[in-house]
XYZ file of N, CA and C in Angstrom:
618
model
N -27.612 -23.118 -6.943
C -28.248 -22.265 -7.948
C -29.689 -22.716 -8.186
N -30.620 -21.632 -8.177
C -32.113 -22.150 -8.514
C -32.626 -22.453 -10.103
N -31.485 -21.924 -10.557
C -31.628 -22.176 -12.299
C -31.361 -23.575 -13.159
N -30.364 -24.259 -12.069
C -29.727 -24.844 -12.469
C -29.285 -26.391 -11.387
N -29.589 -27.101 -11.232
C -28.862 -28.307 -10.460
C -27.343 -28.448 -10.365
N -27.461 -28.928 -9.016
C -25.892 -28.693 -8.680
C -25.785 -30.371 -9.301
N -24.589 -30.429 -10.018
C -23.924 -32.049 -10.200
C -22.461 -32.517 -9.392
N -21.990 -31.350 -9.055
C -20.988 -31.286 -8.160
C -20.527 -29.962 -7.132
N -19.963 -29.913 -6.192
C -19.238 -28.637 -5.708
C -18.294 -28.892 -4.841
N -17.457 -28.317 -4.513
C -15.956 -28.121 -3.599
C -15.226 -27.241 -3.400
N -14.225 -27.807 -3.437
C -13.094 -26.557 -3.129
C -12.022 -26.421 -4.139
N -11.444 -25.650 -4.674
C -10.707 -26.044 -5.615
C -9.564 -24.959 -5.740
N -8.330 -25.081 -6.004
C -7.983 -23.962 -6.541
C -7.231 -23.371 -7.615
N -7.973 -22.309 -8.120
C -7.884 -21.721 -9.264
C -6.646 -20.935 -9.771
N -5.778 -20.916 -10.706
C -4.658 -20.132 -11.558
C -4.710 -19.360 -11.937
N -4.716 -18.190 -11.271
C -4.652 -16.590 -12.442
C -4.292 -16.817 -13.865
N -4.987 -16.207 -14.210
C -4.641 -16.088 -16.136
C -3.379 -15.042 -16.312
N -3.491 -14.534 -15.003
C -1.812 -13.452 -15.550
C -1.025 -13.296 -14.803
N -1.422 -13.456 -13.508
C -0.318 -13.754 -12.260
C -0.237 -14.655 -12.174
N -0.651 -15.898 -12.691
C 0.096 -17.880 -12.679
C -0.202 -18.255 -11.028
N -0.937 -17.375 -10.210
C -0.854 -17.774 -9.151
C -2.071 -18.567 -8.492
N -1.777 -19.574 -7.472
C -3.079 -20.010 -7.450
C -4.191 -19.723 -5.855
N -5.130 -19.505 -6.388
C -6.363 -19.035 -5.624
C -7.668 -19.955 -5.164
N -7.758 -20.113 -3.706
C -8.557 -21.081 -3.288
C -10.032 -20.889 -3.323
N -10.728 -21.545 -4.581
C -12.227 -21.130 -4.498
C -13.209 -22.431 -4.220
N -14.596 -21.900 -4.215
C -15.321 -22.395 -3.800
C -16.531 -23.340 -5.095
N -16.271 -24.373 -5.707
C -16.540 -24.869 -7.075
C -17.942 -25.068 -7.027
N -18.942 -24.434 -7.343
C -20.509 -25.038 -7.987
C -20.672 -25.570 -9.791
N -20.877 -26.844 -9.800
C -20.818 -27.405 -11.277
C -22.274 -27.617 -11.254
N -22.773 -26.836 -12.666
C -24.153 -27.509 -12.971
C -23.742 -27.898 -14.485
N -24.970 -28.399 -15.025
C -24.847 -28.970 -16.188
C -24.412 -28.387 -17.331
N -24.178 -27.306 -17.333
C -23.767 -26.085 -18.573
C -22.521 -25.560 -17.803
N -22.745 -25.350 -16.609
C -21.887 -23.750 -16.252
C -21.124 -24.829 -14.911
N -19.581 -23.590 -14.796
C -19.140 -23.965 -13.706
C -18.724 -22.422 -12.957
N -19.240 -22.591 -11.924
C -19.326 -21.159 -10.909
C -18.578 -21.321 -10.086
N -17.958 -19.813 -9.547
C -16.791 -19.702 -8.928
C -16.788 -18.956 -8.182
N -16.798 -19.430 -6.592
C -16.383 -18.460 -5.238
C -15.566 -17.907 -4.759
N -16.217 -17.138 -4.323
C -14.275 -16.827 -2.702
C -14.447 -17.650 -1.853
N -15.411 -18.162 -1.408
C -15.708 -19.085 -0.399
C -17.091 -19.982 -0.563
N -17.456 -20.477 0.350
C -18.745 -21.168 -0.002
C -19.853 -20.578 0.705
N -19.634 -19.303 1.504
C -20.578 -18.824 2.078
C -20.933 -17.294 1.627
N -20.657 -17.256 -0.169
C -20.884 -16.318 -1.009
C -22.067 -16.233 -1.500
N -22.708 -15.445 -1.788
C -24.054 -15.724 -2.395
C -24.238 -15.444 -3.687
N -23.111 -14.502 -4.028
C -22.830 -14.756 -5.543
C -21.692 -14.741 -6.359
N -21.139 -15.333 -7.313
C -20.094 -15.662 -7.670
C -19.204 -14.777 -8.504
N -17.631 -15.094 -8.097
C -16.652 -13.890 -8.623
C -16.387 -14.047 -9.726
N -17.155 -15.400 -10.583
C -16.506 -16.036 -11.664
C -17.688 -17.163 -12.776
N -17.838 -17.239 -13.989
C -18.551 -18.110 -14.282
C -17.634 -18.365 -15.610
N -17.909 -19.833 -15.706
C -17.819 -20.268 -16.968
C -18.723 -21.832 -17.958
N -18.728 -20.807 -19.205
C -19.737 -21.986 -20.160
C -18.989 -22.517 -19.929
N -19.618 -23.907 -20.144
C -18.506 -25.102 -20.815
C -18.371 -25.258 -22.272
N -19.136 -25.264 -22.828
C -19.275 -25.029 -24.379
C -17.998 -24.761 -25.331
N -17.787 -25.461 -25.844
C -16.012 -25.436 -26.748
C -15.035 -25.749 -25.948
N -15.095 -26.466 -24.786
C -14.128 -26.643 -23.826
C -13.625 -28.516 -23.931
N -12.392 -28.758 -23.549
C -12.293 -30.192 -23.710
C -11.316 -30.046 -22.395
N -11.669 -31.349 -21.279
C -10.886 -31.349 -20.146
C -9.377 -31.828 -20.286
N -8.267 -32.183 -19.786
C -7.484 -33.123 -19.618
C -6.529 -32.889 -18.373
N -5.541 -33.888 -18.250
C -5.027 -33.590 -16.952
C -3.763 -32.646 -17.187
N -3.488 -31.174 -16.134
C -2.594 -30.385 -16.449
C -1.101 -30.793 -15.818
N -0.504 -31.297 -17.179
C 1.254 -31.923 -16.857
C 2.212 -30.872 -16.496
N 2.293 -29.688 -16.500
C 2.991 -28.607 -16.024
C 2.955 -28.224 -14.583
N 3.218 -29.265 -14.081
C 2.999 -28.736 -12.479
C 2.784 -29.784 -11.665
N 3.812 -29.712 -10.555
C 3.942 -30.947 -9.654
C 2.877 -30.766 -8.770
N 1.485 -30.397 -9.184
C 0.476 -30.441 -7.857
C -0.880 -31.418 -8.719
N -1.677 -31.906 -8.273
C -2.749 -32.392 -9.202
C -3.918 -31.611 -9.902
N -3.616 -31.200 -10.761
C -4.441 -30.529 -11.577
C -5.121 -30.749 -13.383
N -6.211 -30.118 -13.193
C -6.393 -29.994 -14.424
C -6.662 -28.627 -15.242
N -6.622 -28.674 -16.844
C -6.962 -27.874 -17.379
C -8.364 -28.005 -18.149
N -8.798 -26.824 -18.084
C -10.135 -26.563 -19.239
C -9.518 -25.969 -20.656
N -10.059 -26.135 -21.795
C -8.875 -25.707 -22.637
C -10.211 -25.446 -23.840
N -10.217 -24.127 -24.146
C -11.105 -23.751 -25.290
C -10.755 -23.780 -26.763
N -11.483 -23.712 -27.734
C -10.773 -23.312 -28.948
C -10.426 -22.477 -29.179
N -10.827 -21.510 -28.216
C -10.125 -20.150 -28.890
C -8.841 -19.410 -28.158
N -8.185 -20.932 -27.647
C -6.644 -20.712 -27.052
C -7.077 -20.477 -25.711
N -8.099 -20.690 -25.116
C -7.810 -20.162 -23.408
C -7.754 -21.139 -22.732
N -7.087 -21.241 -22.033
C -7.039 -22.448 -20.515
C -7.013 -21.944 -19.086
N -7.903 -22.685 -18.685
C -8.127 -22.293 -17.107
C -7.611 -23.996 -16.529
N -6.970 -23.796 -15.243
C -6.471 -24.722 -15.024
C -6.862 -24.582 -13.490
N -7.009 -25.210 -12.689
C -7.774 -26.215 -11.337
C -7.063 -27.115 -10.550
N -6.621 -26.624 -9.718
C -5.500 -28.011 -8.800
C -6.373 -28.211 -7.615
N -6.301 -29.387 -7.232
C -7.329 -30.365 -6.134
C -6.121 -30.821 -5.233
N -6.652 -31.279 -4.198
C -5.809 -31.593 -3.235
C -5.278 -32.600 -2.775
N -6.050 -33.892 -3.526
C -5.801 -35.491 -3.586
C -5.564 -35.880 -5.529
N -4.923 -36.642 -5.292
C -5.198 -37.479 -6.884
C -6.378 -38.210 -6.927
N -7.124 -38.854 -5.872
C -8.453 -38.533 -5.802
C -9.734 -37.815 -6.658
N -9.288 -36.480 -5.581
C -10.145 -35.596 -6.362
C -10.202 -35.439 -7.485
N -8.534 -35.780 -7.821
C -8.819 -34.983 -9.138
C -9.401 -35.659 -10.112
N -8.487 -37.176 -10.157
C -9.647 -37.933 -10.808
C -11.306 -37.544 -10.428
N -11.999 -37.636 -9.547
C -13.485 -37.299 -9.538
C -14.088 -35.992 -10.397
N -13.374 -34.912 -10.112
C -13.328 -34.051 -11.345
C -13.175 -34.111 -12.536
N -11.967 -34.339 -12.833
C -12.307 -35.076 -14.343
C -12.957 -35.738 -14.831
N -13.549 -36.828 -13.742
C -14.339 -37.312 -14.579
C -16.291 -36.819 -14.750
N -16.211 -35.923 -14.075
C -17.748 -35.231 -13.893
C -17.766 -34.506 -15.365
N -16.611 -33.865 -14.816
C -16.461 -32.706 -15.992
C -16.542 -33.112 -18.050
N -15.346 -34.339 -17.738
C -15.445 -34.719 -19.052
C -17.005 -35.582 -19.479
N -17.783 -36.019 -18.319
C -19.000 -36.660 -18.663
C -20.206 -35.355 -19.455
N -19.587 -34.317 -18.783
C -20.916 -33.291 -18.765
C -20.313 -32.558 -20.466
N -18.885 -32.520 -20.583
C -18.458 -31.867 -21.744
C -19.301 -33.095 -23.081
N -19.106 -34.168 -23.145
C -19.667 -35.253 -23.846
C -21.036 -34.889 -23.960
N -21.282 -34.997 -23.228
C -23.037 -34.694 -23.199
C -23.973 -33.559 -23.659
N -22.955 -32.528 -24.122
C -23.297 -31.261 -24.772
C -23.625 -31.463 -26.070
N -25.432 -30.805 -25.867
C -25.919 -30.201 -27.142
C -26.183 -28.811 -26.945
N -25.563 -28.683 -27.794
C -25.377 -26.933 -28.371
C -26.927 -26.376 -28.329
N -27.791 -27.129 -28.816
C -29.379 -26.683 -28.847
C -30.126 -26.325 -27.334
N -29.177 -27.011 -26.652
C -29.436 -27.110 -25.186
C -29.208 -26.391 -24.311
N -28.278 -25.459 -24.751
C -27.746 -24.913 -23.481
C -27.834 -23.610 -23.135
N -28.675 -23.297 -21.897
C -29.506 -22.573 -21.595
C -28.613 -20.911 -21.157
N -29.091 -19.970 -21.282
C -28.924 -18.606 -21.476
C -28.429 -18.193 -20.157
N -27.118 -17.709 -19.448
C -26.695 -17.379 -18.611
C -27.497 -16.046 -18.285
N -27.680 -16.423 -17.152
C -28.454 -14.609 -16.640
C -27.443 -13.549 -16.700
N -28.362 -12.743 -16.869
C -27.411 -11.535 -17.050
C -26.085 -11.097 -16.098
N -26.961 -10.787 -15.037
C -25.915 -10.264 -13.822
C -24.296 -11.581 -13.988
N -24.797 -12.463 -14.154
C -23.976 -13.639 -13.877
C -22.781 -13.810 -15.307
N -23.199 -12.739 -15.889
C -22.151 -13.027 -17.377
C -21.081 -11.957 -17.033
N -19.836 -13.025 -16.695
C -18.866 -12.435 -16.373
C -17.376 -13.124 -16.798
N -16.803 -13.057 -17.496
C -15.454 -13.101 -18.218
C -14.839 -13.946 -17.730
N -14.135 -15.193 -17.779
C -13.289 -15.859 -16.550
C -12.104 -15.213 -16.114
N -11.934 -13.920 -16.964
C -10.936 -13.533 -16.307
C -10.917 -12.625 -15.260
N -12.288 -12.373 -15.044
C -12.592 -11.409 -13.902
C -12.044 -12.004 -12.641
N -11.341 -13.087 -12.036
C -11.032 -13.626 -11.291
C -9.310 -13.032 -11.109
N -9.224 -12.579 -12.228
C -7.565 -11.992 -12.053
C -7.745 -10.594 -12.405
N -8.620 -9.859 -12.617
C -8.870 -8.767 -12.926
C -9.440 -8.022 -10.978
N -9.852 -8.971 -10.415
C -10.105 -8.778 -9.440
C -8.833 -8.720 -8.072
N -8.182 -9.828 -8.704
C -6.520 -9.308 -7.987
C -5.950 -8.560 -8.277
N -5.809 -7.995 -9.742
C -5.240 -6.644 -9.800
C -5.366 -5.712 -9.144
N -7.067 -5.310 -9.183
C -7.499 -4.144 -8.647
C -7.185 -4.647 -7.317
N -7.471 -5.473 -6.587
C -6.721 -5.655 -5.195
C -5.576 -5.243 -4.927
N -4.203 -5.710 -5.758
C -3.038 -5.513 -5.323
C -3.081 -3.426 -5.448
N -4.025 -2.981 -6.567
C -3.509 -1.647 -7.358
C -4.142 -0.937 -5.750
N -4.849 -1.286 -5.301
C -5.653 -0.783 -3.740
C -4.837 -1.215 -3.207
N -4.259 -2.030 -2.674
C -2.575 -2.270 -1.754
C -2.070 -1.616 -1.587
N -1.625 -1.232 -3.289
C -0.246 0.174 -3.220
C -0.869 1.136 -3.011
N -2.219 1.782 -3.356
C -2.284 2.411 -3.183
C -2.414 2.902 -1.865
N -2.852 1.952 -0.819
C -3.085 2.284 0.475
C -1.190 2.446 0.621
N -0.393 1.674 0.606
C 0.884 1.811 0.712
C 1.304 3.152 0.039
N 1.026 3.580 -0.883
C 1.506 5.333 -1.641
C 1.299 5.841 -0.309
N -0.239 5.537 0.197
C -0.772 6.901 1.183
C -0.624 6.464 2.383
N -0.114 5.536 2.734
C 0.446 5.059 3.890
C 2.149 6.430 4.008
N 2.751 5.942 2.756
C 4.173 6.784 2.886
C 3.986 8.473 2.773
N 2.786 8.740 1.647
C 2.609 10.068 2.099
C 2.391 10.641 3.110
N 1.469 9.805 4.033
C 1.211 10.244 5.253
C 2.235 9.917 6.118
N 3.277 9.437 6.388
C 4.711 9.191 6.813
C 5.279 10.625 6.921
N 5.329 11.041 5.234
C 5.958 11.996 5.295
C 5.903 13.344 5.411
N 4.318 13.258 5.143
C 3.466 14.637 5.705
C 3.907 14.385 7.290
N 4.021 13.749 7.892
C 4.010 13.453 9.276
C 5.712 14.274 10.079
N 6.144 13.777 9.319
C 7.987 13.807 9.020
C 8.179 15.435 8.460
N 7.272 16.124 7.807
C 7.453 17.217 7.296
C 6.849 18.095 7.710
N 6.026 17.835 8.926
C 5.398 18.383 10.172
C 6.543 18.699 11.414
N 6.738 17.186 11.538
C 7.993 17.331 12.339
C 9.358 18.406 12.363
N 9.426 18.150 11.345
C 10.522 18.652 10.861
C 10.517 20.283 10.657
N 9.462 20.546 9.988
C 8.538 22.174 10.587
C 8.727 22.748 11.564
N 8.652 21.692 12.721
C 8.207 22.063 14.347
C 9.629 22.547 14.695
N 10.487 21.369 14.093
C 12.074 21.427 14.593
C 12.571 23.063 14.236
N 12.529 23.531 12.730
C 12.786 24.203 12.350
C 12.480 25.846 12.865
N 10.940 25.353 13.354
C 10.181 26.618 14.259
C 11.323 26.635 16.039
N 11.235 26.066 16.388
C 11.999 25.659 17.277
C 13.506 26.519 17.634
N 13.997 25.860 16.420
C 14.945 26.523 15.962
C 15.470 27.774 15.997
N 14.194 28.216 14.831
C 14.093 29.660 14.773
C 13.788 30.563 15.806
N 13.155 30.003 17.128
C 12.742 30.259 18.026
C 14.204 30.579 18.923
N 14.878 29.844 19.040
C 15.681 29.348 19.976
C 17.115 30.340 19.139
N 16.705 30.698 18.179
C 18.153 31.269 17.506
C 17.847 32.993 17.753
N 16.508 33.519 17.436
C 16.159 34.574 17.955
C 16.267 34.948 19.510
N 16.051 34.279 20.923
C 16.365 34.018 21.884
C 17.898 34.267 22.176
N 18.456 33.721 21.054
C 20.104 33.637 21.366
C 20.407 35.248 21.139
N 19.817 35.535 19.975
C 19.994 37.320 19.147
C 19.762 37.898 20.278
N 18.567 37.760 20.991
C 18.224 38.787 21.808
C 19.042 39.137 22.950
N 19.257 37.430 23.231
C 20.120 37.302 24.661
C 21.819 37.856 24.065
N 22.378 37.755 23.019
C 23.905 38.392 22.872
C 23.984 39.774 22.694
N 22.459 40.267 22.180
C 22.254 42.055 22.072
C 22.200 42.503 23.018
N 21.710 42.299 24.262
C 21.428 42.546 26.134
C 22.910 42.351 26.085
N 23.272 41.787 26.031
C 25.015 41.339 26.362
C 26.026 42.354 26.156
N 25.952 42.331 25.000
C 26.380 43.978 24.003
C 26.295 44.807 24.742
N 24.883 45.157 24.659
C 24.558 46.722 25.813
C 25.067 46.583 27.047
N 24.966 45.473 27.720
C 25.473 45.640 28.752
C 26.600 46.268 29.080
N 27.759 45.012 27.967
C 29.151 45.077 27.654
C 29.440 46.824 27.523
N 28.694 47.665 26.772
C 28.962 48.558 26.179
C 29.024 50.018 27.069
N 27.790 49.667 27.649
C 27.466 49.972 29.008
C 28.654 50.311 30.034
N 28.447 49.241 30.418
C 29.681 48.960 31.724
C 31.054 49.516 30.743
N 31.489 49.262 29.402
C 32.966 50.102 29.258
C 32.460 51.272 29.435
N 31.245 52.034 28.873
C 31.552 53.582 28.856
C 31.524 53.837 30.706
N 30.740 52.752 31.588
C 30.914 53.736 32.860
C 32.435 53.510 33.254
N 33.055 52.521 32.985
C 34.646 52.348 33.583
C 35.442 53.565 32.887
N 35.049 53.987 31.293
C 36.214 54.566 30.774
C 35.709 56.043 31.561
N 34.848 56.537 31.818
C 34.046 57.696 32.532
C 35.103 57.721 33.409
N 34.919 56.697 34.495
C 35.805 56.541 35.906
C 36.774 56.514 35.486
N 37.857 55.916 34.642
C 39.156 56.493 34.266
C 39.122 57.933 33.920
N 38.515 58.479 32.724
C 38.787 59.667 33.028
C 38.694 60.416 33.991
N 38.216 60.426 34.758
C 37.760 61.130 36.271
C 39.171 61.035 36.886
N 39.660 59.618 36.626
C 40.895 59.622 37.503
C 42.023 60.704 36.965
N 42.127 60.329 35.904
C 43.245 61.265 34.957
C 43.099 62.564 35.781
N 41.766 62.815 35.088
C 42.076 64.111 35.440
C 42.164 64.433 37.002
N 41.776 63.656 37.919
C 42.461 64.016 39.600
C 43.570 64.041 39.620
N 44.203 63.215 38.960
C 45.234 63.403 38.622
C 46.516 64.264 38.066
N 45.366 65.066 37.217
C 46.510 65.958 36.553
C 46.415 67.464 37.556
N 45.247 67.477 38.044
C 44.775 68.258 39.480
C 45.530 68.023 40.541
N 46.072 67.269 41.131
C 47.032 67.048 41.861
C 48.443 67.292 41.426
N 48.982 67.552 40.089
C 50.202 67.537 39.359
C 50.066 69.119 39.684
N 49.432 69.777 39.123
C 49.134 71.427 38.840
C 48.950 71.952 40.091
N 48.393 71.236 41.300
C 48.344 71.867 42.870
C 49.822 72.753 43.141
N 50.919 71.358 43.402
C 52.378 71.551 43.981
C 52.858 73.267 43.372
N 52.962 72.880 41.656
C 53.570 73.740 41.135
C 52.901 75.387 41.560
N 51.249 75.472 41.811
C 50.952 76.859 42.019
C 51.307 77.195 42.951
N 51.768 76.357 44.424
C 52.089 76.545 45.704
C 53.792 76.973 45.748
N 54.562 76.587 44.527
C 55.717 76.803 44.146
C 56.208 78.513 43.792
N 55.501 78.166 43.047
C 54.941 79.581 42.065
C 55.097 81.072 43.186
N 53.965 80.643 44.471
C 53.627 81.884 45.135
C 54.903 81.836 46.050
């Protein structure tokens, strides 16, 4: 930061304030403020916080090494490091720089840079809420896809069932067809028939 001297930086990672979950950032400590990355090759930060009303100590809720920042006005942000090491070294930067605070002193966060600490979990929300949402329109488009398909089938169908109509109506006629020429040819016979019955008897007759 050009505003400000770096007194420390690393890696650290950070605890959602509402998902409890923890997030690997990129730590710049200056003498007032502690700034917060996605990485270290950010150029500006997802996260800031005064130190001002804050008192450090080590966070006992959790089998990883961490600490908490803890305000008066009930908020805690909490920080797990990756050695007991570290963490000691953190703590102890941190609690040197909290000691050392005069209130008369401490210089005016730039604007752009005044940002909530909770914007760090406000920023996973809207992440996860863009997730689903790509996932909603992932399944809509599934099923627009599926209801295309299924369209096609149906056209198909309909296709293939009209085809059948047409092809059993030809059938019909045919059928209908061919009886009237057979019953034709039966009658034809009959009556040679009854023409041959009526011959004998006129030859009788004379």
């Amino acid at each position: 930061m050009d505003f400000e001297k770096c007194i420390k930086n690393g890696e650290l990672f950070k605890r959602g304030q509402k998902l409890k979950t923890w997030h690997r950032r990129w730590i710049y400590l200056s003498p007032h403020f502690l700034f917060y990355y996605l990485n270290s090759d950010e150029s500006s930060p997802c996260g800031v916080i005064s130190l001002e009303g804050f008192r450090i100590e080590k966070y006992s809720h959790s089998n990883v090494n961490a600490f908490s920042l803890k305000h008066s006005l009930k908020r805690e942000i909490v920080f797990a490091t990756s050695s007991e090491q570290e963490l000691s070294e953190w703590i102890g930067v941190l609690s040197q720089i909290i000691k050392s605070f005069d209130v008369g002193s401490i210089p005016l966060l730039p604007i752009k840079l005044k940002k909530d600490f909770e914007n760090d979990d406000m920023t996973q929300e809207i992440q996860i809420t863009e997730n689903k949402n790509e996932e909603i329109q992932k399944v809509i488009e599934n099923l627009n896809e599926e209801n295309n398909s299924l369209k096609h089938q149906v056209e198909n169908l309909q296709s293939e069932m009209k085809n059948l109509i047409v092809l059993h109506q030809q059938q019909l006629e045919e059928s209908e067809k061919k009886s009237k020429q057979e019953k034709k040819i039966l009658v034809q016979e009959i009556m040679k028939l009854r023409a041959q019955q009526q011959s004998p008897q006129k030859e009788v007759k004379k």
